[in-house]
Amino acid sequence: MTASDDDSELMLRYRHGDLRAFETLYERHRGSLYRYLLRQCRDTETASDLFQEVWGRVIATRARYEPRARFTTYLFHIAHNCCIDYFRRQSARRAGLTDTVEDWNDQLVSPTHERPDAELARAQLEQAFRTGLAQLPPEQREVFLLYEETGLDLDEIAYVTGVGMETAKSRLRYALNKLRAALKDDPAVELAGARGSNRE
Amino acid sequence: MNDPMNDAEFEAYIARRSRLSREYKDLSADFPPKELDEAVLGRARSALALDRKETPEREVYIRWMAPVAFAATVVLVFTVVLQIVIRPAGAPPPLADESAGPSSVTSPAAATPDHSPKLASESGRIDKLEAPVPAARKSVNAAPAAPPEPSVRERERDEVAGLAEKKSNVSQTRELAKDAAESRAAERTVEANESAAQVTVTGSRQASGAAQAASPMARPVLEDERRDPAVWLAAIEKMRKDGQAAAADAEMKLFLEKNPDYFRTHPLPEGTR
């Protein structure tokens, strides 16, 4: 039994009253979902609200759950809809594009004077990565986050985001190019897998 | 200008062999805070608790519905069976038996409970403790469709006598016959007294009937004899000679009412008062 099948099984068990199954399911997906939401809306409070809203919908619709697709697809489809609702409530520009990179850095990176010197370079790399991610258009950032956080393939990402597979693939390609450009001067990051493998 | 990602690099990324992916994973270990975990898990727990709270009421209803329905059916069937089985032995007979009328009246068990205990015990009727005549009257009363003819009672007694005669014990037979005859005589005496009482109230016709009832051998005064006062008086005299003094007095009273001036114009015959 694969992990995804196991997820569906856990959800069905929770539907029949097994709280332990839900706890297992929650433990598996809590980090990826939270990061997806946090990096999409770039606000911890909003991310927390959306996080609760997504799991609340999962809980409320447990009686109607049917394992037609992977549970991850089901979960992030709900998350995507919650984000869309959030962006609609907010102004699209304010939610997606107008936040500055400094806002991200203030939230996610600790002051450098609190870190040991050995981690300084790594902190700089993280900051560069976050900066590049924050500069991505929301739809490209979403495809990248879904790809990295959930392990879904392009077909499933296309389903979650409600677009065709080629559109999802194109968005992902654009996102990678922009991230590569943002991290170009950083020797610690290489986009190409072959080169990364060689260096390892 | 940036170099666009070539197909090989992109395929390597899709195959998750990219260092970028590993760097992203190491970017930060952002996880939801504990409070958020507790909120979500508490929500899941309360949802299940709500399910369990609603479920017992339905489960209790579903669990007990079938046994209660079965028990109710059993009780109903048991009650109906009891009504059918026990009622003929202890309860009054059904309407069909009542409509039988005289046939049920003349049943040996009901008519002679004291004299034929075997039959009475076979029938199982509670009538067996009652006296013969009241039992017969009760049976007649219990059958309103049957006409209350005197002959019915007489037939009963005849049948009682007949049944008694069939018994092998001769002395018992004689006693039964004697009892029946006495009962019959007593019945007729009562009827005669009732008739006599009616005669004193209603007039001469009933009075002459009463005189007849008192003496079965007496001859009533005929209507033709009353047309002629002399003949009427002779008939009265004859009644008096026959020992029917009361009837003769009643007839004389009637004669005086019809002929108030007769004795003014006609002298009394000798011996007539």
mmCIF file of C-alpha atoms in Angstrom, chain B:
data_model
loop_
_atom_site.group_PDB
_atom_site.id
_atom_site.type_symbol
_atom_site.label_atom_id
_atom_site.label_comp_id
_atom_site.label_asym_id
_atom_site.label_seq_id
_atom_site.Cartn_x
_atom_site.Cartn_y
_atom_site.Cartn_z
ATOM 1 C CA MET B 1 19.821 38.509 -19.988
ATOM 2 C CA ASN B 2 19.296 35.317 -18.112
ATOM 3 C CA ASP B 3 19.839 32.008 -19.828
ATOM 4 C CA PRO B 4 16.559 30.220 -20.235
ATOM 5 C CA MET B 5 16.356 26.770 -18.674
ATOM 6 C CA ASN B 6 16.958 24.148 -21.317
ATOM 7 C CA ASP B 7 14.888 20.991 -21.656
ATOM 8 C CA ALA B 8 17.481 18.772 -20.035
ATOM 9 C CA GLU B 9 17.656 20.966 -16.970
ATOM 10 C CA PHE B 10 13.891 21.085 -16.744
ATOM 11 C CA GLU B 11 13.561 17.322 -17.118
ATOM 12 C CA ALA B 12 16.141 16.901 -14.383
ATOM 13 C CA TYR B 13 14.089 19.177 -12.174
ATOM 14 C CA ILE B 14 10.881 17.280 -12.980
ATOM 15 C CA ALA B 15 12.696 14.080 -12.068
ATOM 16 C CA ARG B 16 13.422 15.715 -8.696
ATOM 17 C CA ARG B 17 17.115 15.474 -9.137
ATOM 18 C CA SER B 18 17.625 19.210 -8.866
ATOM 19 C CA ARG B 19 19.753 20.804 -6.180
ATOM 20 C CA LEU B 20 17.248 23.644 -6.152
ATOM 21 C CA SER B 21 14.661 21.305 -4.724
ATOM 22 C CA ARG B 22 17.020 20.217 -1.979
ATOM 23 C CA GLU B 23 17.868 23.802 -1.189
ATOM 24 C CA TYR B 24 14.210 24.637 -1.025
ATOM 25 C CA LYS B 25 13.601 21.787 1.414
ATOM 26 C CA ASP B 26 16.367 23.099 3.603
ATOM 27 C CA LEU B 27 15.178 26.640 3.272
ATOM 28 C CA SER B 28 13.377 26.582 6.545
ATOM 29 C CA ALA B 29 11.458 24.190 8.624
ATOM 30 C CA ASP B 30 8.283 26.192 8.813
ATOM 31 C CA PHE B 31 5.622 24.339 10.704
ATOM 32 C CA PRO B 32 2.349 25.406 12.206
ATOM 33 C CA PRO B 33 2.562 26.439 15.841
ATOM 34 C CA LYS B 34 1.405 24.101 18.582
ATOM 35 C CA GLU B 35 -1.699 26.160 19.215
ATOM 36 C CA LEU B 36 -2.768 25.688 15.627
ATOM 37 C CA ASP B 37 -2.215 21.946 15.890
ATOM 38 C CA GLU B 38 -4.289 21.776 19.020
ATOM 39 C CA ALA B 39 -7.049 23.856 17.465
ATOM 40 C CA VAL B 40 -7.308 21.616 14.416
ATOM 41 C CA LEU B 41 -7.085 18.368 16.363
ATOM 42 C CA GLY B 42 -9.616 19.643 18.880
ATOM 43 C CA ARG B 43 -11.939 20.460 16.032
ATOM 44 C CA ALA B 44 -11.557 16.969 14.625
ATOM 45 C CA ARG B 45 -12.141 15.473 18.064
ATOM 46 C CA SER B 46 -15.270 17.501 18.763
ATOM 47 C CA ALA B 47 -16.659 16.609 15.354
ATOM 48 C CA LEU B 48 -16.325 12.931 16.197
ATOM 49 C CA ALA B 49 -17.794 13.514 19.653
ATOM 50 C CA LEU B 50 -20.765 15.198 18.043
ATOM 51 C CA ASP B 51 -21.166 12.197 15.777
ATOM 52 C CA ARG B 52 -21.073 9.850 18.745
ATOM 53 C CA LYS B 53 -23.548 12.007 20.642
ATOM 54 C CA GLU B 54 -26.049 11.893 17.840
ATOM 55 C CA THR B 55 -25.461 8.261 17.042
ATOM 56 C CA PRO B 56 -26.570 6.652 20.367
ATOM 57 C CA GLU B 57 -30.118 7.997 20.113
ATOM 58 C CA ARG B 58 -30.485 6.555 16.666
ATOM 59 C CA GLU B 59 -28.735 3.367 17.702
ATOM 60 C CA VAL B 60 -30.976 2.950 20.733
ATOM 61 C CA TYR B 61 -34.033 3.452 18.584
ATOM 62 C CA ILE B 62 -32.826 1.048 15.925
ATOM 63 C CA ARG B 63 -31.569 -1.460 18.497
ATOM 64 C CA TRP B 64 -34.826 -1.595 20.456
ATOM 65 C CA MET B 65 -37.298 -1.163 17.637
ATOM 66 C CA ALA B 66 -37.245 -4.793 16.497
ATOM 67 C CA PRO B 67 -37.436 -6.416 19.972
ATOM 68 C CA VAL B 68 -40.228 -4.094 21.067
ATOM 69 C CA ALA B 69 -42.191 -4.791 17.913
ATOM 70 C CA PHE B 70 -41.655 -8.528 18.391
ATOM 71 C CA ALA B 71 -42.736 -8.391 22.046
ATOM 72 C CA ALA B 72 -45.840 -6.400 21.150
ATOM 73 C CA THR B 73 -46.738 -8.948 18.491
ATOM 74 C CA VAL B 74 -46.247 -11.847 20.912
ATOM 75 C CA VAL B 75 -48.407 -10.187 23.559
ATOM 76 C CA LEU B 76 -51.125 -9.475 21.017
ATOM 77 C CA VAL B 77 -51.128 -13.036 19.694
ATOM 78 C CA PHE B 78 -51.075 -14.449 23.222
ATOM 79 C CA THR B 79 -54.040 -12.284 24.203
ATOM 80 C CA VAL B 80 -56.035 -13.334 21.154
ATOM 81 C CA VAL B 81 -55.255 -17.001 21.777
ATOM 82 C CA LEU B 82 -56.285 -16.653 25.410
ATOM 83 C CA GLN B 83 -59.556 -15.085 24.345
ATOM 84 C CA ILE B 84 -60.225 -17.914 21.930
ATOM 85 C CA VAL B 85 -59.137 -20.807 24.149
ATOM 86 C CA ILE B 86 -60.226 -19.739 27.628
ATOM 87 C CA ARG B 87 -63.469 -17.901 26.946
ATOM 88 C CA PRO B 88 -65.681 -20.929 26.119
ATOM 89 C CA ALA B 89 -64.784 -22.584 29.416
ATOM 90 C CA GLY B 90 -65.194 -19.645 31.783
ATOM 91 C CA ALA B 91 -67.029 -16.869 29.998
ATOM 92 C CA PRO B 92 -70.669 -16.697 28.890
ATOM 93 C CA PRO B 93 -71.426 -18.594 25.705
ATOM 94 C CA PRO B 94 -71.024 -16.711 22.464
ATOM 95 C CA LEU B 95 -73.924 -15.202 20.602
ATOM 96 C CA ALA B 96 -74.316 -18.199 18.297
ATOM 97 C CA ASP B 97 -75.084 -20.425 21.289
ATOM 98 C CA GLU B 98 -77.545 -17.920 22.657
ATOM 99 C CA SER B 99 -79.415 -17.847 19.414
ATOM 100 C CA ALA B 100 -79.892 -21.585 19.708
ATOM 101 C CA GLY B 101 -82.651 -20.755 22.237
ATOM 102 C CA PRO B 102 -84.710 -23.732 23.395
ATOM 103 C CA SER B 103 -82.129 -26.274 22.375
ATOM 104 C CA SER B 104 -79.666 -24.825 24.855
ATOM 105 C CA VAL B 105 -82.432 -24.543 27.433
ATOM 106 C CA THR B 106 -83.276 -28.173 27.128
ATOM 107 C CA SER B 107 -79.691 -29.397 27.362
ATOM 108 C CA PRO B 108 -79.466 -32.043 30.054
ATOM 109 C CA ALA B 109 -76.466 -30.488 31.700
ATOM 110 C CA ALA B 110 -78.272 -27.220 32.201
ATOM 111 C CA ALA B 111 -81.616 -28.716 33.144
ATOM 112 C CA THR B 112 -80.562 -31.424 35.575
ATOM 113 C CA PRO B 113 -77.299 -30.404 37.112
ATOM 114 C CA ASP B 114 -78.136 -31.879 40.524
ATOM 115 C CA HIS B 115 -79.483 -35.171 39.263
ATOM 116 C CA SER B 116 -76.896 -35.865 36.610
ATOM 117 C CA PRO B 117 -73.568 -34.671 37.971
ATOM 118 C CA LYS B 118 -71.661 -36.554 35.321
ATOM 119 C CA LEU B 119 -73.268 -34.597 32.544
ATOM 120 C CA ALA B 120 -72.822 -31.380 34.447
ATOM 121 C CA SER B 121 -69.185 -32.032 35.001
ATOM 122 C CA GLU B 122 -68.714 -32.829 31.320
ATOM 123 C CA SER B 123 -70.250 -29.598 30.215
ATOM 124 C CA GLY B 124 -68.147 -27.541 32.634
ATOM 125 C CA ARG B 125 -70.857 -24.955 33.035
ATOM 126 C CA ILE B 126 -71.122 -22.997 36.242
ATOM 127 C CA ASP B 127 -74.864 -23.695 36.202
ATOM 128 C CA LYS B 128 -74.256 -26.987 37.970
ATOM 129 C CA LEU B 129 -74.353 -25.328 41.398
ATOM 130 C CA GLU B 130 -77.772 -23.801 40.832
ATOM 131 C CA ALA B 131 -81.168 -25.317 41.669
ATOM 132 C CA PRO B 132 -83.107 -26.932 38.797
ATOM 133 C CA VAL B 133 -85.947 -24.446 38.448
ATOM 134 C CA PRO B 134 -83.924 -21.232 38.788
ATOM 135 C CA ALA B 135 -81.366 -22.680 36.429
ATOM 136 C CA ALA B 136 -84.030 -23.309 33.884
ATOM 137 C CA ARG B 137 -85.439 -19.816 34.338
ATOM 138 C CA LYS B 138 -81.972 -18.379 34.031
ATOM 139 C CA SER B 139 -81.455 -20.267 30.834
ATOM 140 C CA VAL B 140 -84.737 -18.966 29.503
ATOM 141 C CA ASN B 141 -83.773 -15.431 30.459
ATOM 142 C CA ALA B 142 -80.357 -15.878 28.915
ATOM 143 C CA ALA B 143 -81.997 -16.637 25.595
ATOM 144 C CA PRO B 144 -84.104 -13.602 24.776
ATOM 145 C CA ALA B 145 -84.890 -14.876 21.310
ATOM 146 C CA ALA B 146 -86.751 -17.881 22.753
ATOM 147 C CA PRO B 147 -90.420 -17.307 23.528
ATOM 148 C CA PRO B 148 -91.195 -17.571 27.282
ATOM 149 C CA GLU B 149 -93.803 -20.233 26.833
ATOM 150 C CA PRO B 150 -94.977 -22.269 29.834
ATOM 151 C CA SER B 151 -94.710 -25.376 27.722
ATOM 152 C CA VAL B 152 -90.970 -24.941 27.670
ATOM 153 C CA ARG B 153 -90.737 -25.358 31.390
ATOM 154 C CA GLU B 154 -93.096 -28.252 31.272
ATOM 155 C CA ARG B 155 -91.054 -29.834 28.559
ATOM 156 C CA GLU B 156 -88.001 -29.349 30.676
ATOM 157 C CA ARG B 157 -89.530 -31.132 33.550
ATOM 158 C CA ASP B 158 -90.782 -33.893 31.315
ATOM 159 C CA GLU B 159 -87.299 -34.333 29.991
ATOM 160 C CA VAL B 160 -85.931 -34.327 33.491
ATOM 161 C CA ALA B 161 -88.424 -36.980 34.379
ATOM 162 C CA GLY B 162 -87.582 -38.915 31.240
ATOM 163 C CA LEU B 163 -83.888 -38.745 31.941
ATOM 164 C CA ALA B 164 -84.498 -39.796 35.499
ATOM 165 C CA GLU B 165 -86.529 -42.747 34.357
ATOM 166 C CA LYS B 166 -83.708 -43.911 32.176
ATOM 167 C CA LYS B 167 -81.478 -44.270 35.165
ATOM 168 C CA SER B 168 -80.976 -47.753 36.432
ATOM 169 C CA ASN B 169 -81.675 -46.827 40.033
ATOM 170 C CA VAL B 170 -85.403 -47.209 40.436
ATOM 171 C CA SER B 171 -85.723 -45.381 43.689
ATOM 172 C CA GLN B 172 -83.833 -42.462 42.298
ATOM 173 C CA THR B 173 -86.092 -42.510 39.300
ATOM 174 C CA ARG B 174 -89.153 -42.384 41.487
ATOM 175 C CA GLU B 175 -87.782 -39.544 43.459
ATOM 176 C CA LEU B 176 -86.962 -37.659 40.317
ATOM 177 C CA ALA B 177 -90.420 -38.230 38.919
ATOM 178 C CA LYS B 178 -91.953 -37.207 42.194
ATOM 179 C CA ASP B 179 -89.884 -34.080 42.292
ATOM 180 C CA ALA B 180 -90.865 -33.221 38.778
ATOM 181 C CA ALA B 181 -94.556 -33.796 39.483
ATOM 182 C CA GLU B 182 -94.431 -31.740 42.636
ATOM 183 C CA SER B 183 -92.630 -29.012 40.824
ATOM 184 C CA ARG B 184 -95.257 -29.055 38.108
ATOM 185 C CA ALA B 185 -98.111 -28.919 40.599
ATOM 186 C CA ALA B 186 -96.533 -26.088 42.468
ATOM 187 C CA GLU B 187 -96.092 -24.206 39.256
ATOM 188 C CA ARG B 188 -99.723 -24.656 38.334
ATOM 189 C CA THR B 189 -100.867 -23.569 41.773
ATOM 190 C CA VAL B 190 -98.906 -20.408 41.461
ATOM 191 C CA GLU B 191 -100.391 -19.748 38.072
ATOM 192 C CA ALA B 192 -103.878 -20.376 39.390
ATOM 193 C CA ASN B 193 -103.430 -17.993 42.270
ATOM 194 C CA GLU B 194 -102.152 -15.358 39.889
ATOM 195 C CA SER B 195 -105.203 -15.881 37.706
ATOM 196 C CA ALA B 196 -107.566 -15.665 40.696
ATOM 197 C CA ALA B 197 -106.084 -12.418 41.745
ATOM 198 C CA GLN B 198 -106.690 -11.084 38.286
ATOM 199 C CA VAL B 199 -110.327 -12.212 38.413
ATOM 200 C CA THR B 200 -111.153 -10.125 41.457
ATOM 201 C CA VAL B 201 -109.918 -7.064 39.690
ATOM 202 C CA THR B 202 -111.183 -7.419 36.153
ATOM 203 C CA GLY B 203 -114.617 -8.857 36.445
ATOM 204 C CA SER B 204 -116.946 -11.774 36.188
ATOM 205 C CA ARG B 205 -115.323 -13.488 33.257
ATOM 206 C CA GLN B 206 -112.045 -13.760 35.028
ATOM 207 C CA ALA B 207 -113.879 -14.645 38.239
ATOM 208 C CA SER B 208 -115.563 -17.570 36.570
ATOM 209 C CA GLY B 209 -112.193 -18.540 35.165
ATOM 210 C CA ALA B 210 -110.775 -18.440 38.658
ATOM 211 C CA ALA B 211 -113.608 -20.648 39.888
ATOM 212 C CA GLN B 212 -112.794 -23.032 37.107
ATOM 213 C CA ALA B 213 -109.147 -22.975 38.036
ATOM 214 C CA ALA B 214 -109.952 -23.609 41.689
ATOM 215 C CA SER B 215 -112.066 -26.655 40.764
ATOM 216 C CA PRO B 216 -111.171 -28.339 37.545
ATOM 217 C CA MET B 217 -114.558 -30.198 37.555
ATOM 218 C CA ALA B 218 -116.704 -27.028 37.826
ATOM 219 C CA ARG B 219 -118.774 -25.960 34.823
ATOM 220 C CA PRO B 220 -118.852 -22.269 34.119
ATOM 221 C CA VAL B 221 -122.083 -20.405 33.583
ATOM 222 C CA LEU B 222 -122.752 -20.221 29.892
ATOM 223 C CA GLU B 223 -123.521 -16.967 28.189
ATOM 224 C CA ASP B 224 -126.860 -18.382 26.990
ATOM 225 C CA GLU B 225 -127.821 -19.236 30.545
ATOM 226 C CA ARG B 226 -127.208 -15.606 31.597
ATOM 227 C CA ARG B 227 -129.792 -14.349 29.119
ATOM 228 C CA ASP B 228 -132.552 -15.915 31.104
ATOM 229 C CA PRO B 229 -132.425 -14.780 34.764
ATOM 230 C CA ALA B 230 -134.209 -17.870 35.965
ATOM 231 C CA VAL B 231 -131.827 -20.172 34.193
ATOM 232 C CA TRP B 232 -128.892 -18.070 35.418
ATOM 233 C CA LEU B 233 -130.091 -18.378 38.991
ATOM 234 C CA ALA B 234 -130.508 -22.090 38.528
ATOM 235 C CA ALA B 235 -126.953 -22.364 37.305
ATOM 236 C CA ILE B 236 -125.764 -20.400 40.310
ATOM 237 C CA GLU B 237 -127.646 -22.669 42.565
ATOM 238 C CA LYS B 238 -126.119 -25.639 40.854
ATOM 239 C CA MET B 239 -122.601 -24.174 41.337
ATOM 240 C CA ARG B 240 -123.326 -23.657 44.981
ATOM 241 C CA LYS B 241 -124.496 -27.222 45.291
ATOM 242 C CA ASP B 242 -121.362 -28.401 43.595
ATOM 243 C CA GLY B 243 -119.329 -26.712 46.335
ATOM 244 C CA GLN B 244 -118.251 -23.724 44.290
ATOM 245 C CA ALA B 245 -119.437 -21.208 46.809
ATOM 246 C CA ALA B 246 -116.983 -18.509 45.935
ATOM 247 C CA ALA B 247 -117.676 -18.805 42.245
ATOM 248 C CA ALA B 248 -121.425 -18.891 42.961
ATOM 249 C CA ASP B 249 -121.123 -15.725 45.047
ATOM 250 C CA ALA B 250 -119.178 -13.994 42.322
ATOM 251 C CA GLU B 251 -121.740 -15.091 39.757
ATOM 252 C CA MET B 252 -124.568 -13.911 42.012
ATOM 253 C CA LYS B 253 -122.896 -10.554 42.378
ATOM 254 C CA LEU B 254 -122.716 -10.293 38.642
ATOM 255 C CA PHE B 255 -126.366 -11.373 38.397
ATOM 256 C CA LEU B 256 -127.449 -8.595 40.775
ATOM 257 C CA GLU B 257 -125.507 -6.058 38.768
ATOM 258 C CA LYS B 258 -127.239 -7.131 35.583
ATOM 259 C CA ASN B 259 -130.653 -7.531 37.150
ATOM 260 C CA PRO B 260 -130.899 -5.176 40.139
ATOM 261 C CA ASP B 261 -134.717 -5.262 40.371
ATOM 262 C CA TYR B 262 -135.196 -8.946 39.750
ATOM 263 C CA PHE B 263 -135.863 -9.911 43.309
ATOM 264 C CA ARG B 264 -138.437 -7.124 43.714
ATOM 265 C CA THR B 265 -140.612 -8.628 41.068
ATOM 266 C CA HIS B 266 -139.709 -12.238 41.687
ATOM 267 C CA PRO B 267 -139.670 -13.843 45.063
ATOM 268 C CA LEU B 268 -136.513 -15.684 45.997
ATOM 269 C CA PRO B 269 -136.658 -19.354 45.342
ATOM 270 C CA GLU B 270 -136.317 -21.610 48.276
ATOM 271 C CA GLY B 271 -132.802 -22.197 49.436
ATOM 272 C CA THR B 272 -131.434 -19.274 47.361
ATOM 273 C CA ARG B 273 -129.655 -16.538 49.281
#
